[in-house]
Tab-separated table of N, CA and C in Angstrom:
chain	number	residue	atom	x	y	z
S	1	UNK	N	0.849	-1.172	0.000
S	1	UNK	CA	0.000	0.000	0.000
S	1	UNK	C	0.893	1.233	0.000
S	2	UNK	N	0.508	2.225	-0.740
S	2	UNK	CA	1.311	3.438	-0.878
S	2	UNK	C	0.792	4.514	0.075
S	3	UNK	N	1.718	5.204	0.733
S	3	UNK	CA	1.404	6.399	1.503
S	3	UNK	C	2.086	7.564	0.819
S	4	UNK	N	1.340	8.623	0.532
S	4	UNK	CA	-0.092	8.815	0.743
S	4	UNK	C	-0.903	8.327	-0.450
S	5	UNK	N	-2.072	7.822	-0.156
S	5	UNK	CA	-3.017	7.405	-1.194
S	5	UNK	C	-4.399	7.326	-0.557
S	6	UNK	N	-5.428	7.362	-1.385
S	6	UNK	CA	-6.787	7.202	-0.856
S	6	UNK	C	-6.970	5.806	-0.278
S	7	UNK	N	-6.292	4.827	-0.849
S	7	UNK	CA	-6.357	3.464	-0.312
S	7	UNK	C	-5.822	3.433	1.118
S	8	UNK	N	-4.702	4.096	1.341
S	8	UNK	CA	-4.137	4.170	2.690
S	8	UNK	C	-5.100	4.899	3.628
S	9	UNK	N	-5.672	6.011	3.161
S	9	UNK	CA	-6.606	6.787	3.982
S	9	UNK	C	-7.836	5.960	4.346
S	10	UNK	N	-8.321	5.136	3.420
S	10	UNK	CA	-9.475	4.272	3.721
S	10	UNK	C	-9.107	3.235	4.767
S	11	UNK	N	-7.899	2.713	4.697
S	11	UNK	CA	-7.438	1.762	5.716
S	11	UNK	C	-7.347	2.449	7.073
S	12	UNK	N	-6.902	3.702	7.076
S	12	UNK	CA	-6.890	4.498	8.308
S	12	UNK	C	-8.305	4.604	8.862
S	13	UNK	N	-9.254	4.874	7.991
S	13	UNK	CA	-10.663	4.966	8.372
S	13	UNK	C	-11.132	3.656	9.004
S	14	UNK	N	-10.790	2.548	8.384
S	14	UNK	CA	-11.171	1.235	8.922
S	14	UNK	C	-10.587	1.007	10.308
S	15	UNK	N	-9.332	1.408	10.503
S	15	UNK	CA	-8.683	1.233	11.802
S	15	UNK	C	-9.305	2.131	12.868
S	16	UNK	N	-9.684	3.351	12.491
S	16	UNK	CA	-10.356	4.242	13.444
S	16	UNK	C	-11.626	3.580	13.961
S	17	UNK	N	-12.346	2.889	13.090
S	17	UNK	CA	-13.596	2.239	13.486
S	17	UNK	C	-13.388	1.064	14.427
S	18	UNK	N	-12.186	0.556	14.515
S	18	UNK	CA	-11.888	-0.549	15.421
S	18	UNK	C	-11.436	-0.078	16.796
S	19	UNK	N	-11.169	1.210	16.934
S	19	UNK	CA	-10.623	1.748	18.180
S	19	UNK	C	-11.757	2.096	19.141
S	20	UNK	N	-11.615	1.673	20.367
S	20	UNK	CA	-12.604	1.991	21.403
S	20	UNK	C	-11.994	2.974	22.398
S	21	UNK	N	-12.049	4.249	22.071
S	21	UNK	CA	-11.575	5.310	22.958
S	21	UNK	C	-12.756	6.240	23.196
S	22	UNK	N	-13.125	6.422	24.450
S	22	UNK	CA	-14.286	7.257	24.769
S	22	UNK	C	-14.157	8.675	24.224
S	23	UNK	N	-12.931	9.215	24.222
S	23	UNK	CA	-12.739	10.601	23.794
S	23	UNK	C	-13.153	10.847	22.347
S	24	UNK	N	-13.132	9.815	21.506
S	24	UNK	CA	-13.482	10.078	20.104
S	24	UNK	C	-14.985	9.956	19.834
S	25	UNK	N	-15.734	9.506	20.822
S	25	UNK	CA	-17.182	9.377	20.613
S	25	UNK	C	-17.856	10.727	20.418
S	26	UNK	N	-17.210	11.801	20.877
S	26	UNK	CA	-17.782	13.140	20.722
S	26	UNK	C	-17.338	13.813	19.420
S	27	UNK	N	-16.536	13.138	18.626
S	27	UNK	CA	-16.083	13.720	17.363
S	27	UNK	C	-17.199	13.644	16.333
S	28	UNK	N	-17.567	14.781	15.785
S	28	UNK	CA	-18.603	14.864	14.763
S	28	UNK	C	-18.211	15.909	13.729
S	29	UNK	N	-17.169	15.625	12.998
S	29	UNK	CA	-16.719	16.587	12.010
S	29	UNK	C	-15.947	15.894	10.896
S	30	UNK	N	-15.789	16.639	9.820
S	30	UNK	CA	-14.963	16.187	8.708
S	30	UNK	C	-13.613	16.871	8.839
S	31	UNK	N	-12.552	16.135	8.520
S	31	UNK	CA	-11.210	16.689	8.584
S	31	UNK	C	-10.566	16.529	7.210
S	32	UNK	N	-10.129	17.635	6.649
S	32	UNK	CA	-9.418	17.620	5.377
S	32	UNK	C	-7.927	17.712	5.677
S	33	UNK	N	-7.190	16.705	5.241
S	33	UNK	CA	-5.746	16.683	5.401
S	33	UNK	C	-5.126	17.109	4.080
S	34	UNK	N	-4.228	18.082	4.148
S	34	UNK	CA	-3.522	18.542	2.954
S	34	UNK	C	-2.038	18.253	3.144
S	35	UNK	N	-1.490	17.487	2.231
S	35	UNK	CA	-0.073	17.139	2.240
S	35	UNK	C	0.591	17.922	1.114
S	36	UNK	N	1.504	18.795	1.479
S	36	UNK	CA	2.167	19.678	0.519
S	36	UNK	C	3.485	19.055	0.063
S	37	UNK	N	3.772	19.209	-1.220
S	37	UNK	CA	5.038	18.723	-1.804
S	37	UNK	C	5.218	17.223	-1.631
S	38	UNK	N	4.208	16.460	-2.026
S	38	UNK	CA	4.276	15.007	-1.909
S	38	UNK	C	5.327	14.454	-2.869
S	39	UNK	N	5.201	14.768	-4.121
S	39	UNK	CA	6.152	14.298	-5.116
S	39	UNK	C	6.156	15.294	-6.262
S	40	UNK	N	7.316	15.707	-6.666
S	40	UNK	CA	7.456	16.674	-7.758
S	40	UNK	C	6.639	17.942	-7.522
S	41	UNK	N	6.551	18.353	-6.265
S	41	UNK	CA	5.831	19.577	-5.931
S	41	UNK	C	4.323	19.449	-5.895
S	42	UNK	N	3.790	18.253	-6.115
S	42	UNK	CA	2.336	18.050	-6.092
S	42	UNK	C	1.824	17.946	-4.663
S	43	UNK	N	0.572	18.331	-4.482
S	43	UNK	CA	-0.092	18.222	-3.193
S	43	UNK	C	-1.119	17.099	-3.237
S	44	UNK	N	-1.496	16.600	-2.076
S	44	UNK	CA	-2.553	15.597	-1.989
S	44	UNK	C	-3.521	16.021	-0.890
S	45	UNK	N	-4.800	15.844	-1.166
S	45	UNK	CA	-5.836	16.168	-0.189
S	45	UNK	C	-6.751	14.963	-0.025
S	46	UNK	N	-7.119	14.689	1.212
S	46	UNK	CA	-8.174	13.714	1.435
S	46	UNK	C	-8.954	14.107	2.680
S	47	UNK	N	-10.263	13.877	2.592
S	47	UNK	CA	-11.173	14.240	3.674
S	47	UNK	C	-11.657	12.974	4.367
S	48	UNK	N	-11.551	12.988	5.689
S	48	UNK	CA	-12.036	11.892	6.523
S	48	UNK	C	-13.306	12.384	7.199
S	49	UNK	N	-14.390	11.628	7.034
S	49	UNK	CA	-15.691	12.015	7.605
S	49	UNK	C	-15.918	11.222	8.894
S	50	UNK	N	-16.066	11.938	10.013
S	50	UNK	CA	-16.225	11.284	11.313
S	50	UNK	C	-17.534	11.731	11.957
S	51	UNK	N	-18.284	10.747	12.441
S	51	UNK	CA	-19.563	11.006	13.125
S	51	UNK	C	-19.629	10.104	14.350
S	52	UNK	N	-19.832	10.698	15.501
S	52	UNK	CA	-19.857	10.003	16.796
S	52	UNK	C	-18.700	9.018	16.934
S	53	UNK	N	-17.530	9.480	16.520
S	53	UNK	CA	-16.323	8.685	16.688
S	53	UNK	C	-16.101	7.594	15.664
S	54	UNK	N	-16.968	7.469	14.688
S	54	UNK	CA	-16.814	6.450	13.643
S	54	UNK	C	-16.482	7.127	12.318
S	55	UNK	N	-15.583	6.529	11.595
S	55	UNK	CA	-15.210	7.049	10.288
S	55	UNK	C	-16.218	6.551	9.261
S	56	UNK	N	-16.877	7.484	8.598
S	56	UNK	CA	-17.902	7.141	7.613
S	56	UNK	C	-17.339	7.008	6.210
S	57	UNK	N	-16.102	7.409	6.033
S	57	UNK	CA	-15.490	7.271	4.718
S	57	UNK	C	-14.448	8.329	4.454
S	58	UNK	N	-13.792	8.145	3.336
S	58	UNK	CA	-12.721	9.027	2.896
S	58	UNK	C	-13.028	9.445	1.466
S	59	UNK	N	-12.768	10.690	1.159
S	59	UNK	CA	-12.992	11.180	-0.198
S	59	UNK	C	-12.028	12.306	-0.503
S	60	UNK	N	-11.895	12.605	-1.770
S	60	UNK	CA	-11.139	13.778	-2.181
S	60	UNK	C	-12.050	14.971	-1.926
S	61	UNK	N	-11.510	16.033	-1.393
S	61	UNK	CA	-12.350	17.190	-1.108
S	61	UNK	C	-11.531	18.455	-1.003
S	62	UNK	N	-12.244	19.575	-0.937
S	62	UNK	CA	-11.594	20.869	-0.807
S	62	UNK	C	-12.039	21.628	0.426
S	63	UNK	N	-13.060	21.134	1.118
S	63	UNK	CA	-13.551	21.847	2.296
S	63	UNK	C	-13.992	20.839	3.347
S	64	UNK	N	-13.891	21.253	4.599
S	64	UNK	CA	-14.290	20.409	5.729
S	64	UNK	C	-14.416	21.298	6.958
S	65	UNK	N	-14.918	20.723	8.035
S	65	UNK	CA	-15.022	21.468	9.292
S	65	UNK	C	-13.628	21.866	9.795
S	66	UNK	N	-12.677	20.958	9.619
S	66	UNK	CA	-11.284	21.194	9.992
S	66	UNK	C	-10.407	20.932	8.782
S	67	UNK	N	-9.469	21.832	8.562
S	67	UNK	CA	-8.480	21.646	7.505
S	67	UNK	C	-7.106	21.761	8.152
S	68	UNK	N	-6.323	20.694	8.004
S	68	UNK	CA	-4.974	20.665	8.574
S	68	UNK	C	-4.003	20.445	7.425
S	69	UNK	N	-3.008	21.333	7.352
S	69	UNK	CA	-2.092	21.345	6.223
S	69	UNK	C	-0.654	21.238	6.715
S	70	UNK	N	0.144	20.519	5.968
S	70	UNK	CA	1.556	20.432	6.317
S	70	UNK	C	2.370	19.815	5.204
S	71	UNK	N	3.657	20.046	5.283
S	71	UNK	CA	4.590	19.460	4.322
S	71	UNK	C	4.527	17.937	4.427
S	72	UNK	N	4.674	17.292	3.302
S	72	UNK	CA	4.665	15.827	3.263
S	72	UNK	C	5.675	15.245	4.244
S	73	UNK	N	6.869	15.831	4.318
S	73	UNK	CA	7.908	15.284	5.195
S	73	UNK	C	7.482	15.328	6.665
S	74	UNK	N	6.668	16.286	7.048
S	74	UNK	CA	6.157	16.360	8.433
S	74	UNK	C	5.147	15.244	8.663
S	75	UNK	N	4.206	15.071	7.731
S	75	UNK	CA	3.216	13.982	7.853
S	75	UNK	C	3.921	12.637	7.919
S	76	UNK	N	4.934	12.457	7.083
S	76	UNK	CA	5.683	11.203	7.065
S	76	UNK	C	6.369	10.972	8.412
S	77	UNK	N	6.950	12.015	8.994
S	77	UNK	CA	7.599	11.890	10.307
S	77	UNK	C	6.607	11.497	11.390
S	78	UNK	N	5.396	12.031	11.316
S	78	UNK	CA	4.347	11.676	12.281
S	78	UNK	C	3.951	10.216	12.078
S	79	UNK	N	3.739	9.838	10.840
S	79	UNK	CA	3.345	8.474	10.512
S	79	UNK	C	4.362	7.453	11.019
S	80	UNK	N	5.643	7.770	10.881
S	80	UNK	CA	6.701	6.849	11.282
S	80	UNK	C	7.043	6.928	12.767
S	81	UNK	N	6.371	7.837	13.496
S	81	UNK	CA	6.609	7.946	14.930
S	81	UNK	C	7.826	8.773	15.292
S	82	UNK	N	8.364	9.513	14.334
S	82	UNK	CA	9.540	10.344	14.586
S	82	UNK	C	9.154	11.704	15.159
S	83	UNK	N	7.908	12.113	14.943
S	83	UNK	CA	7.410	13.404	15.407
S	83	UNK	C	6.024	13.199	15.994
S	84	UNK	N	5.779	13.786	17.136
S	84	UNK	CA	4.489	13.680	17.809
S	84	UNK	C	3.477	14.609	17.137
S	85	UNK	N	2.271	14.105	16.918
S	85	UNK	CA	1.200	14.886	16.281
S	85	UNK	C	0.916	16.171	17.040
S	86	UNK	N	0.804	16.082	18.354
S	86	UNK	CA	0.503	17.271	19.168
S	86	UNK	C	1.600	18.321	19.027
S	87	UNK	N	2.840	17.887	19.065
S	87	UNK	CA	3.957	18.826	18.935
S	87	UNK	C	3.938	19.480	17.557
S	88	UNK	N	3.652	18.695	16.534
S	88	UNK	CA	3.585	19.246	15.178
S	88	UNK	C	2.511	20.332	15.079
S	89	UNK	N	1.367	20.103	15.701
S	89	UNK	CA	0.282	21.105	15.677
S	89	UNK	C	0.621	22.320	16.540
S	90	UNK	N	1.163	22.078	17.717
S	90	UNK	CA	1.431	23.176	18.645
S	90	UNK	C	2.609	24.042	18.214
S	91	UNK	N	3.537	23.477	17.461
S	91	UNK	CA	4.700	24.248	17.010
S	91	UNK	C	4.514	24.853	15.624
S	92	UNK	N	3.373	24.582	14.993
S	92	UNK	CA	3.100	25.157	13.690
S	92	UNK	C	3.677	24.370	12.523
S	93	UNK	N	4.249	23.199	12.792
S	93	UNK	CA	4.736	22.369	11.690
S	93	UNK	C	3.562	21.854	10.868
S	94	UNK	N	2.430	21.645	11.526
S	94	UNK	CA	1.151	21.429	10.851
S	94	UNK	C	0.319	22.676	11.120
S	95	UNK	N	-0.363	23.146	10.110
S	95	UNK	CA	-1.122	24.387	10.214
S	95	UNK	C	-2.618	24.086	10.213
S	96	UNK	N	-3.325	24.629	11.199
S	96	UNK	CA	-4.781	24.550	11.215
S	96	UNK	C	-5.300	25.681	10.339
S	97	UNK	N	-5.735	25.329	9.134
S	97	UNK	CA	-6.203	26.306	8.165
S	97	UNK	C	-7.636	26.720	8.481
S	98	UNK	N	-8.432	25.754	8.952
S	98	UNK	CA	-9.838	26.020	9.253
S	98	UNK	C	-10.247	25.135	10.416
S	99	UNK	N	-11.056	25.699	11.305
S	99	UNK	CA	-11.590	24.918	12.410
S	99	UNK	C	-11.340	25.602	13.748
S	100	UNK	N	-12.001	25.096	14.754
S	100	UNK	CA	-11.933	25.633	16.107
S	100	UNK	C	-10.675	25.108	16.802
S	101	UNK	N	-9.672	25.963	16.942
S	101	UNK	CA	-8.394	25.574	17.529
S	101	UNK	C	-8.575	25.047	18.953
S	102	UNK	N	-9.400	25.701	19.742
S	102	UNK	CA	-9.620	25.274	21.125
S	102	UNK	C	-10.235	23.877	21.171
S	103	UNK	N	-11.226	23.636	20.338
S	103	UNK	CA	-11.851	22.306	20.283
S	103	UNK	C	-10.842	21.250	19.838
S	104	UNK	N	-10.028	21.592	18.856
S	104	UNK	CA	-9.002	20.659	18.382
S	104	UNK	C	-8.022	20.336	19.512
S	105	UNK	N	-7.600	21.335	20.254
S	105	UNK	CA	-6.664	21.103	21.358
S	105	UNK	C	-7.286	20.267	22.470
S	106	UNK	N	-8.607	20.423	22.690
S	106	UNK	CA	-9.293	19.599	23.688
S	106	UNK	C	-9.274	18.126	23.310
S	107	UNK	N	-9.194	17.835	22.018
S	107	UNK	CA	-9.240	16.465	21.527
S	107	UNK	C	-7.870	15.940	21.095
S	108	UNK	N	-6.832	16.712	21.326
S	108	UNK	CA	-5.514	16.328	20.825
S	108	UNK	C	-5.003	15.034	21.447
S	109	UNK	N	-5.288	14.808	22.716
S	109	UNK	CA	-4.808	13.590	23.362
S	109	UNK	C	-5.404	12.352	22.678
S	110	UNK	N	-6.677	12.415	22.361
S	110	UNK	CA	-7.313	11.283	21.672
S	110	UNK	C	-6.700	11.094	20.287
S	111	UNK	N	-6.422	12.193	19.589
S	111	UNK	CA	-5.812	12.088	18.259
S	111	UNK	C	-4.423	11.460	18.344
S	112	UNK	N	-3.654	11.841	19.353
S	112	UNK	CA	-2.326	11.248	19.553
S	112	UNK	C	-2.466	9.766	19.889
S	113	UNK	N	-3.445	9.420	20.734
S	113	UNK	CA	-3.683	8.011	21.073
S	113	UNK	C	-4.058	7.200	19.830
S	114	UNK	N	-4.888	7.771	18.973
S	114	UNK	CA	-5.276	7.097	17.738
S	114	UNK	C	-4.037	6.850	16.876
S	115	UNK	N	-3.198	7.871	16.731
S	115	UNK	CA	-1.980	7.719	15.929
S	115	UNK	C	-1.100	6.610	16.493
S	116	UNK	N	-0.952	6.563	17.807
S	116	UNK	CA	-0.119	5.534	18.443
S	116	UNK	C	-0.713	4.137	18.276
S	117	UNK	N	-2.016	4.023	18.436
S	117	UNK	CA	-2.682	2.726	18.295
S	117	UNK	C	-2.562	2.219	16.862
S	118	UNK	N	-2.794	3.105	15.906
S	118	UNK	CA	-2.710	2.723	14.499
S	118	UNK	C	-1.288	2.290	14.150
S	119	UNK	N	-0.300	3.009	14.669
S	119	UNK	CA	1.096	2.635	14.431
S	119	UNK	C	1.373	1.260	15.035
S	120	UNK	N	0.873	1.042	16.250
S	120	UNK	CA	1.074	-0.239	16.938
S	120	UNK	C	0.386	-1.395	16.210
S	121	UNK	N	-0.742	-1.107	15.531
S	121	UNK	CA	-1.466	-2.157	14.806
S	121	UNK	C	-0.838	-2.470	13.460
S	122	UNK	N	0.214	-1.761	13.098
S	122	UNK	CA	0.943	-2.094	11.883
S	122	UNK	C	0.512	-1.382	10.629
S	123	UNK	N	-0.304	-0.338	10.745
S	123	UNK	CA	-0.730	0.381	9.541
S	123	UNK	C	0.456	1.046	8.843
S	124	UNK	N	1.531	1.260	9.584
S	124	UNK	CA	2.709	1.869	8.980
S	124	UNK	C	3.698	0.831	8.470
S	125	UNK	N	3.440	-0.442	8.733
S	125	UNK	CA	4.318	-1.507	8.249
S	125	UNK	C	4.071	-1.761	6.759
S	126	UNK	N	5.080	-2.147	6.073
S	126	UNK	CA	4.975	-2.529	4.660
S	126	UNK	C	4.384	-1.448	3.773
S	127	UNK	N	4.604	-0.207	4.140
S	127	UNK	CA	4.144	0.888	3.297
S	127	UNK	C	5.199	1.224	2.267
S	128	UNK	N	4.743	1.569	1.096
S	128	UNK	CA	5.640	2.148	0.109
S	128	UNK	C	5.477	3.654	0.256
S	129	UNK	N	6.429	4.260	0.921
S	129	UNK	CA	6.334	5.696	1.198
S	129	UNK	C	7.017	6.440	0.075
S	130	UNK	N	6.270	7.312	-0.570
S	130	UNK	CA	6.783	8.075	-1.704
S	130	UNK	C	7.857	9.035	-1.213
């Protein structure tokens, strides 16, 4: 499986649905992830739709309740566990383009837990990282 790709994002969605963390049950928003300079200066966007903590699907999109943007190398570092998601957001390595910053910060611990659980479940194993 290639990262980044919609196939990878759908697998992420599937893994989110397997996680039982109370903090994500209050999540009811769409998140658009923008990866800048993926390959040859191209960008990639994918939107994850979340309702009551369950991922309803992934699609290509241009707008969402939350838009988080960052260089591909930053996303890759987070994916590989080299950089903490919370630190990336708090230091501006990832930019919140749209959305309620306070609400996002209230849920950051759950997002970090999700990233750690997904990494532990092997979603980052056997990836062809561009």
